[in-house]
Amino acid sequence: MDTKLNYINGEWVPALSKETREIINPFNQEVITVVAEGNEEDAKLAIQAARDAFDSGEWSSTSATERGQIVAKIAELVERDKEELARMESLDTGKTVEESRWDMDDIAGVFRYYSELADKDGGEIIDSPVPNSISKVVKEPVGVCGQITPWNYPLLQASWKLAPALVTGNTLIMKPSEITPLTTVKIFELMEEAGVPKGVANLVLGPGHTVGEELATNVDVDLISFTGGLQTGKRIMQKASENVKKIALELGGKNPNIVFADAEFETAVDSALNAVFFHAGQICSAGTRILVEESIHDKFVDALVKRVKNIKLGSAFEKDTQMGPLISEQHLNKVIDYVENGKKEGATVVVGGKRPENPELQNGFFYEPTILTNCTTDMDVVQNEGFGPVITVEKFTTEEEAIKLADDSIYGLSGGVWTKDIAKAERCVAKMRMGTVWINEFNVYFPHAPWGGFKQSGIGRELGKSGLEEYQETKHIFHNLDPQALNWF
């Protein structure tokens, strides 16, 4: 079994310590492969390579058109290797292979979108009050970027960071989650094939407390972009503040899905399931808080329960599998504790709430799709992100109460509103303090639209033009065409 290596300064290299880590399949705990286990020393080498590459000016002075062409080539290679990438992603994460195929299409779309934006901003001339002068504003790359990605959507989240960083002329060091690094290793192979120069993009495999910590604290890193949990994000923010580097944080959410009595009932039920149970609920924007108008509450819950009982758990590669396992034993235990704590708080388990009894699933980290009713906003199970296949259901009676409940959270990533009343929908979304709000839909995203949250869901935006601007500095240039002495002194 070949060991997957770090990629530093255009070379595939083992960890300096020679340490390695086994990567396991969460479906059956079998070892998929072995990868290098880097630490802060490997990170320092990668940072120096990125620093040297940026300071040389070769990549940033390459025309934006050429950088865009290289990123477009990455998109083509992702499409070429779609099946291989999807299989690797499903082995690594446990999600169904069909979901991984959708991810690969989205990833190619992200690289293509940013490739097309690469040469679209040549700066602007602004009016100057000084006669015989030119005043212009230009965008320049931030410099060396540290990028830390999560385990739930390894390659999708990597693409959100890699594509805008590359087209804007930055250099970078990426640290994927230590438990799901396979497709990130593969994308670096594809970037090398596409012609990304050595030193521009570097990959260090290893844990957050060594590799990630170095990226956050090292003074030669100009920006740190992190997607993951709130507590880790707070620590990165603290460490980055010591040298005042730019930060971009996407820290998850506890996302409300509001269903009014006049909603298209069957479609709202179907969407409520889709909003949570894809990838076993391990989605930052999962609609795990369902707020239902009291007059249809019982009917809506009954419909959900009936559908949930039929969700097929299994291998990512079985055609009829609808939901795979959780990512690890540690995370499985976290979800188990989350539900048990909810029960102690007074929530009622109406379906699920345990590991499946099917003997074929016992070696995997499976947990049954679960619905908790009798939930209120003062419960930890409602306030905290469970990151699993668990729905909490709350009741409301008025539009005002629905909005108050929805916004009663430290998070503000996303939310949804289901109603046939257009005016009501628009009133609701105007008051919901969230980065993305859907009307009669949930969890739709695309590269053109910005993604990020209010409150403790993060800082900054990915995707869209905003995602590009995260990797740019704004410079004002004033040119006096007819300088005259002031003779003050």
Short mmCIF file of C-alpha atoms in Angstrom, two decimals:
data_model
loop_
_atom_site.label_atom_id
_atom_site.label_comp_id
_atom_site.label_asym_id
_atom_site.label_seq_id
_atom_site.Cartn_x
_atom_site.Cartn_y
_atom_site.Cartn_z
CA MET A 1 0.00 0.00 0.00
CA ASP A 2 1.62 3.24 -1.19
CA THR A 3 1.80 6.06 1.34
CA LYS A 4 0.20 9.36 0.29
CA LEU A 5 2.73 12.15 0.77
CA ASN A 6 2.96 15.87 1.45
CA TYR A 7 3.40 18.15 -1.55
CA ILE A 8 5.95 20.90 -0.83
CA ASN A 9 7.69 23.13 -3.35
CA GLY A 10 6.65 20.93 -6.26
CA GLU A 11 7.86 17.66 -4.68
CA TRP A 12 5.98 14.74 -3.10
CA VAL A 13 7.75 14.15 0.20
CA PRO A 14 7.20 12.09 3.37
CA ALA A 15 6.76 13.75 6.73
CA LEU A 16 10.05 14.82 8.25
CA SER A 17 9.28 12.62 11.25
CA LYS A 18 8.51 9.67 8.91
CA GLU A 19 5.27 9.22 10.85
CA THR A 20 2.15 8.01 9.03
CA ARG A 21 -1.59 7.66 9.67
CA GLU A 22 -4.02 4.96 8.56
CA ILE A 23 -7.17 6.22 6.84
CA ILE A 24 -10.22 4.06 7.44
CA ASN A 25 -13.54 3.52 5.70
CA PRO A 26 -16.32 4.58 8.13
CA PHE A 27 -18.61 1.92 6.66
CA ASN A 28 -16.55 -1.04 7.89
CA GLN A 29 -13.41 0.39 9.58
CA GLU A 30 -11.15 -1.19 6.97
CA VAL A 31 -7.91 0.63 6.17
CA ILE A 32 -8.15 2.41 2.84
CA THR A 33 -4.64 3.78 2.65
CA VAL A 34 -1.77 5.25 4.65
CA VAL A 35 -0.80 8.93 4.55
CA ALA A 36 2.08 11.04 5.80
CA GLU A 37 1.51 12.53 9.25
CA GLY A 38 3.09 15.95 9.10
CA ASN A 39 3.65 18.36 11.97
CA GLU A 40 4.69 21.97 12.49
CA GLU A 41 8.12 21.35 10.97
CA ASP A 42 6.58 20.18 7.70
CA ALA A 43 4.26 23.18 7.83
CA LYS A 44 7.24 25.52 8.21
CA LEU A 45 8.85 24.06 5.09
CA ALA A 46 5.63 24.50 3.13
CA ILE A 47 5.18 28.06 4.38
CA GLN A 48 8.73 28.94 3.33
CA ALA A 49 8.14 27.44 -0.12
CA ALA A 50 4.94 29.47 -0.51
CA ARG A 51 6.66 32.61 0.79
CA ASP A 52 9.55 32.25 -1.63
CA ALA A 53 7.19 31.55 -4.53
CA PHE A 54 5.10 34.60 -3.76
CA ASP A 55 8.02 36.93 -3.15
CA SER A 56 9.61 35.89 -6.45
CA GLY A 57 6.61 37.48 -8.17
CA GLU A 58 6.46 34.78 -10.84
CA TRP A 59 2.90 33.67 -10.12
CA SER A 60 1.40 37.04 -9.19
CA SER A 61 2.94 38.65 -12.29
CA THR A 62 1.62 35.89 -14.55
CA SER A 63 -1.28 37.38 -16.48
CA ALA A 64 -4.71 36.90 -14.96
CA THR A 65 -5.79 35.32 -18.23
CA GLU A 66 -3.09 32.65 -17.97
CA ARG A 67 -3.87 31.95 -14.34
CA GLY A 68 -7.51 31.58 -15.30
CA GLN A 69 -6.58 29.13 -18.06
CA ILE A 70 -4.68 26.94 -15.58
CA VAL A 71 -7.62 26.93 -13.19
CA ALA A 72 -9.95 26.08 -16.08
CA LYS A 73 -7.68 23.14 -16.85
CA ILE A 74 -8.14 21.93 -13.27
CA ALA A 75 -11.90 21.96 -13.87
CA GLU A 76 -11.41 19.83 -16.99
CA LEU A 77 -9.26 17.33 -15.10
CA VAL A 78 -11.84 17.03 -12.31
CA GLU A 79 -14.44 16.20 -14.95
CA ARG A 80 -12.11 13.69 -16.57
CA ASP A 81 -11.45 11.90 -13.27
CA LYS A 82 -14.96 12.32 -11.85
CA GLU A 83 -15.59 8.64 -11.15
CA GLU A 84 -12.23 8.08 -9.48
CA LEU A 85 -12.65 11.17 -7.33
CA ALA A 86 -16.22 10.25 -6.36
CA ARG A 87 -15.17 6.76 -5.35
CA MET A 88 -12.30 8.13 -3.24
CA GLU A 89 -14.58 10.66 -1.55
CA SER A 90 -17.15 8.00 -0.66
CA LEU A 91 -14.53 5.59 0.67
CA ASP A 92 -13.14 8.37 2.83
CA THR A 93 -16.39 9.91 4.12
CA GLY A 94 -19.01 7.15 3.82
CA LYS A 95 -21.46 9.29 1.84
CA THR A 96 -23.24 7.64 -1.09
CA VAL A 97 -21.29 7.61 -4.32
CA GLU A 98 -24.13 9.43 -6.07
CA GLU A 99 -23.77 12.32 -3.60
CA SER A 100 -20.03 12.32 -4.30
CA ARG A 101 -20.69 12.50 -8.04
CA TRP A 102 -22.85 15.57 -7.44
CA ASP A 103 -19.98 17.04 -5.43
CA MET A 104 -17.53 16.50 -8.30
CA ASP A 105 -19.83 18.32 -10.71
CA ASP A 106 -20.06 21.20 -8.26
CA ILE A 107 -16.28 21.23 -7.76
CA ALA A 108 -15.61 21.46 -11.48
CA GLY A 109 -18.15 24.27 -11.59
CA VAL A 110 -16.33 26.19 -8.86
CA PHE A 111 -12.96 26.00 -10.65
CA ARG A 112 -14.59 27.00 -13.94
CA TYR A 113 -16.49 29.91 -12.38
CA TYR A 114 -13.34 31.43 -10.88
CA SER A 115 -11.33 30.77 -14.03
CA GLU A 116 -13.82 32.96 -15.89
CA LEU A 117 -13.58 35.73 -13.26
CA ALA A 118 -9.79 35.81 -13.32
CA ASP A 119 -9.33 38.68 -15.80
CA LYS A 120 -12.58 40.56 -15.27
CA ASP A 121 -11.35 43.16 -12.75
CA GLY A 122 -8.67 45.47 -14.09
CA GLY A 123 -9.18 48.05 -11.38
CA GLU A 124 -10.97 51.40 -11.65
CA ILE A 125 -10.20 55.05 -12.11
CA ILE A 126 -11.77 57.27 -9.47
CA ASP A 127 -12.31 61.00 -9.55
CA SER A 128 -9.49 63.04 -8.03
CA PRO A 129 -9.95 66.56 -6.58
CA VAL A 130 -6.34 67.40 -7.45
CA PRO A 131 -5.81 68.88 -10.92
CA ASN A 132 -3.51 67.03 -13.32
CA SER A 133 -3.58 63.77 -11.42
CA ILE A 134 -4.73 60.19 -11.83
CA SER A 135 -6.33 58.27 -8.98
CA LYS A 136 -6.93 54.55 -9.42
CA VAL A 137 -7.86 51.54 -7.32
CA VAL A 138 -6.36 48.13 -8.04
CA LYS A 139 -6.68 44.66 -6.53
CA GLU A 140 -3.60 42.69 -5.57
CA PRO A 141 -3.12 39.22 -4.04
CA VAL A 142 -3.02 38.94 -0.26
CA GLY A 143 0.15 36.83 -0.38
CA VAL A 144 0.68 33.51 1.39
CA CYS A 145 -2.58 31.82 2.38
CA GLY A 146 -3.09 29.07 4.92
CA GLN A 147 -6.18 26.99 4.16
CA ILE A 148 -7.73 24.45 6.53
CA THR A 149 -10.61 22.29 5.30
CA PRO A 150 -13.14 20.05 7.13
CA TRP A 151 -13.83 16.33 6.92
CA ASN A 152 -17.45 16.44 5.77
CA TYR A 153 -16.98 17.83 2.24
CA PRO A 154 -13.22 17.49 1.76
CA LEU A 155 -12.81 18.34 -1.91
CA LEU A 156 -15.79 20.66 -2.28
CA GLN A 157 -14.56 22.86 0.56
CA ALA A 158 -11.02 22.71 -0.81
CA SER A 159 -12.23 23.97 -4.19
CA TRP A 160 -13.94 26.97 -2.54
CA LYS A 161 -10.53 28.03 -1.23
CA LEU A 162 -8.11 26.86 -3.92
CA ALA A 163 -9.81 28.35 -6.97
CA PRO A 164 -10.12 32.00 -5.83
CA ALA A 165 -6.68 31.94 -4.20
CA LEU A 166 -5.01 30.72 -7.38
CA VAL A 167 -6.71 33.01 -9.91
CA THR A 168 -5.88 36.09 -7.81
CA GLY A 169 -2.16 35.27 -7.77
CA ASN A 170 -1.69 34.05 -4.21
CA THR A 171 0.42 31.14 -3.02
CA LEU A 172 -0.96 28.70 -0.48
CA ILE A 173 -0.56 25.88 1.99
CA MET A 174 -3.56 23.59 2.43
CA LYS A 175 -4.19 21.34 5.41
CA PRO A 176 -7.13 18.97 4.88
CA SER A 177 -8.76 17.13 7.73
CA GLU A 178 -6.39 14.42 8.88
CA ILE A 179 -9.16 11.79 8.59
CA THR A 180 -10.37 12.57 5.05
CA PRO A 181 -7.37 13.70 2.96
CA LEU A 182 -7.61 11.43 -0.09
CA THR A 183 -9.33 13.64 -2.66
CA THR A 184 -7.26 16.64 -1.56
CA VAL A 185 -4.10 14.67 -2.35
CA LYS A 186 -5.63 13.86 -5.74
CA ILE A 187 -6.54 17.47 -6.54
CA PHE A 188 -2.92 18.49 -5.90
CA GLU A 189 -1.87 15.86 -8.44
CA LEU A 190 -4.32 17.41 -10.88
CA MET A 191 -3.09 20.94 -10.14
CA GLU A 192 0.44 19.79 -10.85
CA GLU A 193 -0.76 18.29 -14.14
CA ALA A 194 -2.61 21.51 -14.98
CA GLY A 195 0.61 23.52 -14.69
CA VAL A 196 0.48 25.22 -11.29
CA PRO A 197 4.15 26.22 -10.70
CA LYS A 198 6.16 24.69 -7.88
CA GLY A 199 5.85 26.43 -4.54
CA VAL A 200 2.55 28.06 -5.45
CA ALA A 201 0.34 25.33 -3.98
CA ASN A 202 1.59 23.22 -1.09
CA LEU A 203 -0.09 20.40 0.83
CA VAL A 204 0.68 19.31 4.39
CA LEU A 205 -1.17 16.34 5.87
CA GLY A 206 -1.50 16.17 9.64
CA PRO A 207 -3.51 17.25 12.69
CA GLY A 208 -4.75 20.70 13.53
CA HIS A 209 -2.86 21.10 16.78
CA THR A 210 0.47 20.98 14.92
CA VAL A 211 0.02 21.83 11.23
CA GLY A 212 -3.03 24.05 11.67
CA GLU A 213 -1.53 25.84 14.65
CA GLU A 214 1.59 26.68 12.66
CA LEU A 215 -0.45 28.10 9.80
CA ALA A 216 -2.37 30.29 12.24
CA THR A 217 0.66 31.60 14.12
CA ASN A 218 3.42 31.84 11.52
CA VAL A 219 4.18 35.45 10.57
CA ASP A 220 4.92 34.49 6.97
CA VAL A 221 1.28 33.50 6.44
CA ASP A 222 -0.76 36.54 5.41
CA LEU A 223 -4.25 35.00 5.53
CA ILE A 224 -5.81 32.00 7.25
CA SER A 225 -9.03 30.51 5.87
CA PHE A 226 -10.72 27.88 8.02
CA THR A 227 -13.91 25.86 7.69
CA GLY A 228 -14.89 23.75 10.69
CA GLY A 229 -16.10 23.83 14.27
CA LEU A 230 -16.77 26.93 16.35
CA GLN A 231 -14.29 26.22 19.15
CA THR A 232 -11.44 25.54 16.73
CA GLY A 233 -12.36 28.67 14.79
CA LYS A 234 -12.15 30.75 17.96
CA ARG A 235 -8.68 29.36 18.68
CA ILE A 236 -7.50 30.11 15.14
CA MET A 237 -8.87 33.64 15.42
CA GLN A 238 -7.00 34.12 18.69
CA LYS A 239 -3.73 32.80 17.29
CA ALA A 240 -4.03 34.79 14.06
CA SER A 241 -4.61 37.97 16.05
CA GLU A 242 -1.10 37.73 17.46
CA ASN A 243 0.31 38.86 14.11
CA VAL A 244 -2.88 40.51 12.75
CA LYS A 245 -3.22 38.27 9.71
CA LYS A 246 -6.40 38.31 7.67
CA ILE A 247 -8.92 35.64 8.61
CA ALA A 248 -11.86 33.97 6.89
CA LEU A 249 -13.93 31.63 9.04
CA GLU A 250 -16.95 29.42 8.25
CA LEU A 251 -17.98 27.87 11.55
CA GLY A 252 -21.23 26.03 10.98
CA GLY A 253 -24.79 26.63 12.04
CA LYS A 254 -27.96 25.47 13.71
CA ASN A 255 -30.26 26.22 10.84
CA PRO A 256 -34.02 26.83 11.18
CA ASN A 257 -36.48 25.55 8.58
CA ILE A 258 -39.80 27.37 9.07
CA VAL A 259 -42.94 25.66 7.75
CA PHE A 260 -46.15 27.69 7.70
CA ALA A 261 -49.57 26.05 7.49
CA ASP A 262 -50.10 27.32 3.94
CA ALA A 263 -46.92 25.69 2.61
CA GLU A 264 -47.04 23.11 -0.18
CA PHE A 265 -47.25 20.26 2.33
CA GLU A 266 -45.74 17.27 0.53
CA THR A 267 -42.92 19.30 -0.99
CA ALA A 268 -42.09 20.85 2.38
CA VAL A 269 -41.95 17.39 3.97
CA ASP A 270 -39.69 16.08 1.23
CA SER A 271 -37.38 19.08 1.46
CA ALA A 272 -37.22 18.83 5.25
CA LEU A 273 -35.81 15.31 4.89
CA ASN A 274 -33.37 16.34 2.16
CA ALA A 275 -32.22 19.29 4.27
CA VAL A 276 -30.94 16.97 7.00
CA PHE A 277 -30.35 13.37 5.97
CA PHE A 278 -27.99 13.73 3.02
CA HIS A 279 -24.51 12.75 4.25
CA ALA A 280 -26.08 11.66 7.54
CA GLY A 281 -26.69 15.26 8.57
CA GLN A 282 -22.98 16.11 8.57
CA ILE A 283 -23.59 19.39 6.75
CA CYS A 284 -22.94 22.85 8.17
CA SER A 285 -26.14 24.17 6.58
CA ALA A 286 -28.38 21.20 7.47
CA GLY A 287 -31.90 22.29 8.37
CA THR A 288 -31.88 20.44 11.66
CA ARG A 289 -34.26 22.87 13.43
CA ILE A 290 -37.74 22.50 12.00
CA LEU A 291 -40.23 25.13 13.17
CA VAL A 292 -43.79 24.10 12.29
CA GLU A 293 -46.97 26.14 12.61
CA GLU A 294 -49.01 24.57 15.39
CA SER A 295 -52.10 23.85 13.28
CA ILE A 296 -50.17 21.40 11.06
CA HIS A 297 -47.54 20.26 13.58
CA ASP A 298 -48.86 16.76 14.28
CA LYS A 299 -49.66 16.04 10.65
CA PHE A 300 -46.22 17.26 9.56
CA VAL A 301 -44.37 15.20 12.18
CA ASP A 302 -46.38 12.09 11.28
CA ALA A 303 -45.47 12.54 7.62
CA LEU A 304 -41.79 12.95 8.49
CA VAL A 305 -41.76 9.86 10.70
CA LYS A 306 -43.43 7.74 8.03
CA ARG A 307 -40.76 8.71 5.49
CA VAL A 308 -37.83 8.48 7.91
CA LYS A 309 -38.67 4.87 8.78
CA ASN A 310 -38.03 3.92 5.16
CA ILE A 311 -34.58 5.53 4.81
CA LYS A 312 -32.15 2.82 3.70
CA LEU A 313 -28.80 2.76 5.49
CA GLY A 314 -25.85 1.01 3.92
CA SER A 315 -22.67 1.09 1.90
CA ALA A 316 -21.89 4.10 -0.22
CA PHE A 317 -21.62 1.81 -3.22
CA GLU A 318 -24.95 -0.04 -2.93
CA LYS A 319 -27.40 1.41 -5.40
CA ASP A 320 -30.35 1.58 -2.99
CA THR A 321 -28.43 3.16 -0.09
CA GLN A 322 -29.88 6.53 0.89
CA MET A 323 -27.72 7.34 3.93
CA GLY A 324 -24.26 6.25 4.96
CA PRO A 325 -22.44 6.20 8.31
CA LEU A 326 -21.09 8.98 10.45
CA ILE A 327 -17.44 9.83 9.94
CA SER A 328 -15.83 8.20 12.99
CA GLU A 329 -16.43 6.39 16.26
CA GLN A 330 -15.65 9.59 18.14
CA HIS A 331 -18.27 11.51 16.18
CA LEU A 332 -20.80 8.68 16.54
CA ASN A 333 -20.42 8.86 20.32
CA LYS A 334 -20.87 12.62 20.17
CA VAL A 335 -24.19 12.22 18.32
CA ILE A 336 -25.33 9.51 20.75
CA ASP A 337 -24.59 11.83 23.70
CA TYR A 338 -26.31 14.72 21.92
CA VAL A 339 -29.58 12.78 21.60
CA GLU A 340 -29.38 11.36 25.12
CA ASN A 341 -28.91 14.86 26.51
CA GLY A 342 -31.90 16.02 24.50
CA LYS A 343 -34.04 13.30 26.06
CA LYS A 344 -32.89 14.37 29.54
CA GLU A 345 -33.94 17.94 28.69
CA GLY A 346 -37.46 16.75 27.87
CA ALA A 347 -37.35 16.09 24.13
CA THR A 348 -39.25 13.04 22.85
CA VAL A 349 -37.74 10.59 20.37
CA VAL A 350 -40.50 9.73 17.88
CA VAL A 351 -38.27 7.79 15.49
CA GLY A 352 -34.65 6.63 15.56
CA GLY A 353 -32.54 7.65 18.54
CA LYS A 354 -30.28 4.61 18.45
CA ARG A 355 -27.82 2.61 16.42
CA PRO A 356 -29.36 0.32 13.77
CA GLU A 357 -29.81 -3.35 14.67
CA ASN A 358 -28.93 -4.66 11.19
CA PRO A 359 -25.90 -6.96 11.73
CA GLU A 360 -24.45 -5.90 8.37
CA LEU A 361 -24.00 -2.36 9.71
CA GLN A 362 -22.35 -3.15 13.04
CA ASN A 363 -18.80 -2.48 11.86
CA GLY A 364 -19.74 0.97 10.60
CA PHE A 365 -20.41 4.20 12.47
CA PHE A 366 -24.14 4.21 11.77
CA TYR A 367 -26.86 6.06 13.64
CA GLU A 368 -30.53 5.92 12.74
CA PRO A 369 -32.25 9.01 11.31
CA THR A 370 -33.82 10.63 14.34
CA ILE A 371 -36.61 13.09 15.08
CA LEU A 372 -37.04 14.81 18.45
CA THR A 373 -40.31 16.57 19.31
CA ASN A 374 -41.43 18.67 22.30
CA CYS A 375 -38.33 20.81 21.76
CA THR A 376 -37.93 24.40 22.96
CA THR A 377 -35.25 26.98 22.29
CA ASP A 378 -33.84 26.82 25.80
CA MET A 379 -32.66 23.23 25.21
CA ASP A 380 -29.03 22.53 24.36
CA VAL A 381 -30.21 20.08 21.69
CA VAL A 382 -31.88 23.02 19.91
CA GLN A 383 -29.10 25.53 20.44
CA ASN A 384 -26.03 23.37 19.74
CA GLU A 385 -24.92 21.97 16.41
CA GLY A 386 -25.29 18.17 16.57
CA PHE A 387 -23.82 17.51 13.11
CA GLY A 388 -25.69 14.26 12.66
CA PRO A 389 -28.96 12.80 11.32
CA VAL A 390 -31.09 14.44 14.00
CA ILE A 391 -34.06 16.80 13.58
CA THR A 392 -35.51 18.86 16.41
CA VAL A 393 -39.10 20.08 15.99
CA GLU A 394 -40.54 23.22 17.58
CA LYS A 395 -44.03 24.74 17.34
CA PHE A 396 -45.08 28.32 16.64
CA THR A 397 -48.41 30.08 16.29
CA THR A 398 -47.63 33.45 14.67
CA GLU A 399 -45.26 34.82 12.07
CA GLU A 400 -43.59 37.00 14.68
CA GLU A 401 -43.01 34.03 16.98
CA ALA A 402 -41.50 32.02 14.12
CA ILE A 403 -38.93 34.72 13.39
CA LYS A 404 -38.13 35.19 17.07
CA LEU A 405 -37.52 31.45 17.48
CA ALA A 406 -35.49 31.20 14.28
CA ASP A 407 -33.16 34.02 15.31
CA ASP A 408 -32.73 32.74 18.88
CA SER A 409 -29.30 31.25 18.21
CA ILE A 410 -25.62 32.15 18.39
CA TYR A 411 -25.41 30.97 14.78
CA GLY A 412 -26.57 32.64 11.59
CA LEU A 413 -25.48 30.54 8.64
CA SER A 414 -28.71 29.67 6.83
CA GLY A 415 -32.44 29.15 7.12
CA GLY A 416 -35.57 28.40 5.14
CA VAL A 417 -39.18 29.58 4.92
CA TRP A 418 -42.05 27.55 3.45
CA THR A 419 -45.22 29.42 2.52
CA LYS A 420 -47.35 30.22 -0.53
CA ASP A 421 -47.74 33.81 0.71
CA ILE A 422 -45.09 35.81 -1.13
CA ALA A 423 -45.42 38.88 1.09
CA LYS A 424 -45.11 36.75 4.24
CA ALA A 425 -42.02 35.01 2.87
CA GLU A 426 -40.32 38.32 2.06
CA ARG A 427 -41.16 39.76 5.48
CA CYS A 428 -39.63 36.73 7.15
CA VAL A 429 -36.38 36.61 5.21
CA ALA A 430 -35.86 40.34 5.73
CA LYS A 431 -35.77 39.74 9.48
CA MET A 432 -33.79 36.50 9.60
CA ARG A 433 -30.19 37.17 10.62
CA MET A 434 -28.54 34.59 8.39
CA GLY A 435 -26.10 34.60 5.49
CA THR A 436 -28.32 32.56 3.20
CA VAL A 437 -32.10 32.21 3.38
CA TRP A 438 -34.17 30.05 1.05
CA ILE A 439 -37.85 30.49 0.23
CA ASN A 440 -39.65 27.23 -0.57
CA GLU A 441 -36.29 25.46 -0.86
CA PHE A 442 -33.38 24.38 1.30
CA ASN A 443 -29.64 23.84 0.80
CA VAL A 444 -29.36 25.16 -2.73
CA TYR A 445 -26.00 26.82 -3.43
CA PHE A 446 -23.95 27.61 -6.53
CA PRO A 447 -20.59 29.27 -7.23
CA HIS A 448 -22.04 32.66 -8.22
CA ALA A 449 -23.70 33.31 -4.83
CA PRO A 450 -21.74 34.21 -1.67
CA TRP A 451 -21.67 31.74 1.20
CA GLY A 452 -21.06 32.57 4.85
CA GLY A 453 -22.81 33.43 8.06
CA PHE A 454 -23.88 36.09 10.51
CA LYS A 455 -23.06 36.03 14.22
CA GLN A 456 -20.85 33.12 15.33
CA SER A 457 -21.25 31.27 12.05
CA GLY A 458 -18.12 33.00 10.85
CA ILE A 459 -16.33 35.94 9.28
CA GLY A 460 -16.14 36.70 5.58
CA ARG A 461 -17.63 34.95 2.58
CA GLU A 462 -16.71 32.16 0.19
CA LEU A 463 -18.04 31.72 -3.35
CA GLY A 464 -19.24 34.50 -5.62
CA LYS A 465 -17.26 37.67 -6.17
CA SER A 466 -17.05 38.04 -2.40
CA GLY A 467 -15.09 34.79 -2.26
CA LEU A 468 -12.62 36.23 -4.74
CA GLU A 469 -12.22 39.43 -2.73
CA GLU A 470 -11.24 37.45 0.40
CA TYR A 471 -7.96 36.72 -1.40
CA GLN A 472 -7.31 40.29 -2.55
CA GLU A 473 -5.96 43.48 -1.04
CA THR A 474 -7.23 46.86 -2.25
CA LYS A 475 -4.60 49.45 -3.18
CA HIS A 476 -5.14 53.11 -4.01
CA ILE A 477 -2.57 54.63 -6.40
CA PHE A 478 -2.34 58.41 -6.74
CA HIS A 479 -0.22 59.81 -9.55
CA ASN A 480 0.48 63.56 -9.69
CA LEU A 481 1.19 64.40 -13.34
CA ASP A 482 2.33 67.96 -12.58
CA PRO A 483 3.98 68.08 -9.14
CA GLN A 484 4.58 71.58 -7.70
CA ALA A 485 6.57 72.57 -4.63
CA LEU A 486 4.42 73.71 -1.71
CA ASN A 487 7.25 75.77 -0.10
CA TRP A 488 5.71 75.55 3.37
CA PHE A 489 8.99 74.79 5.17
#
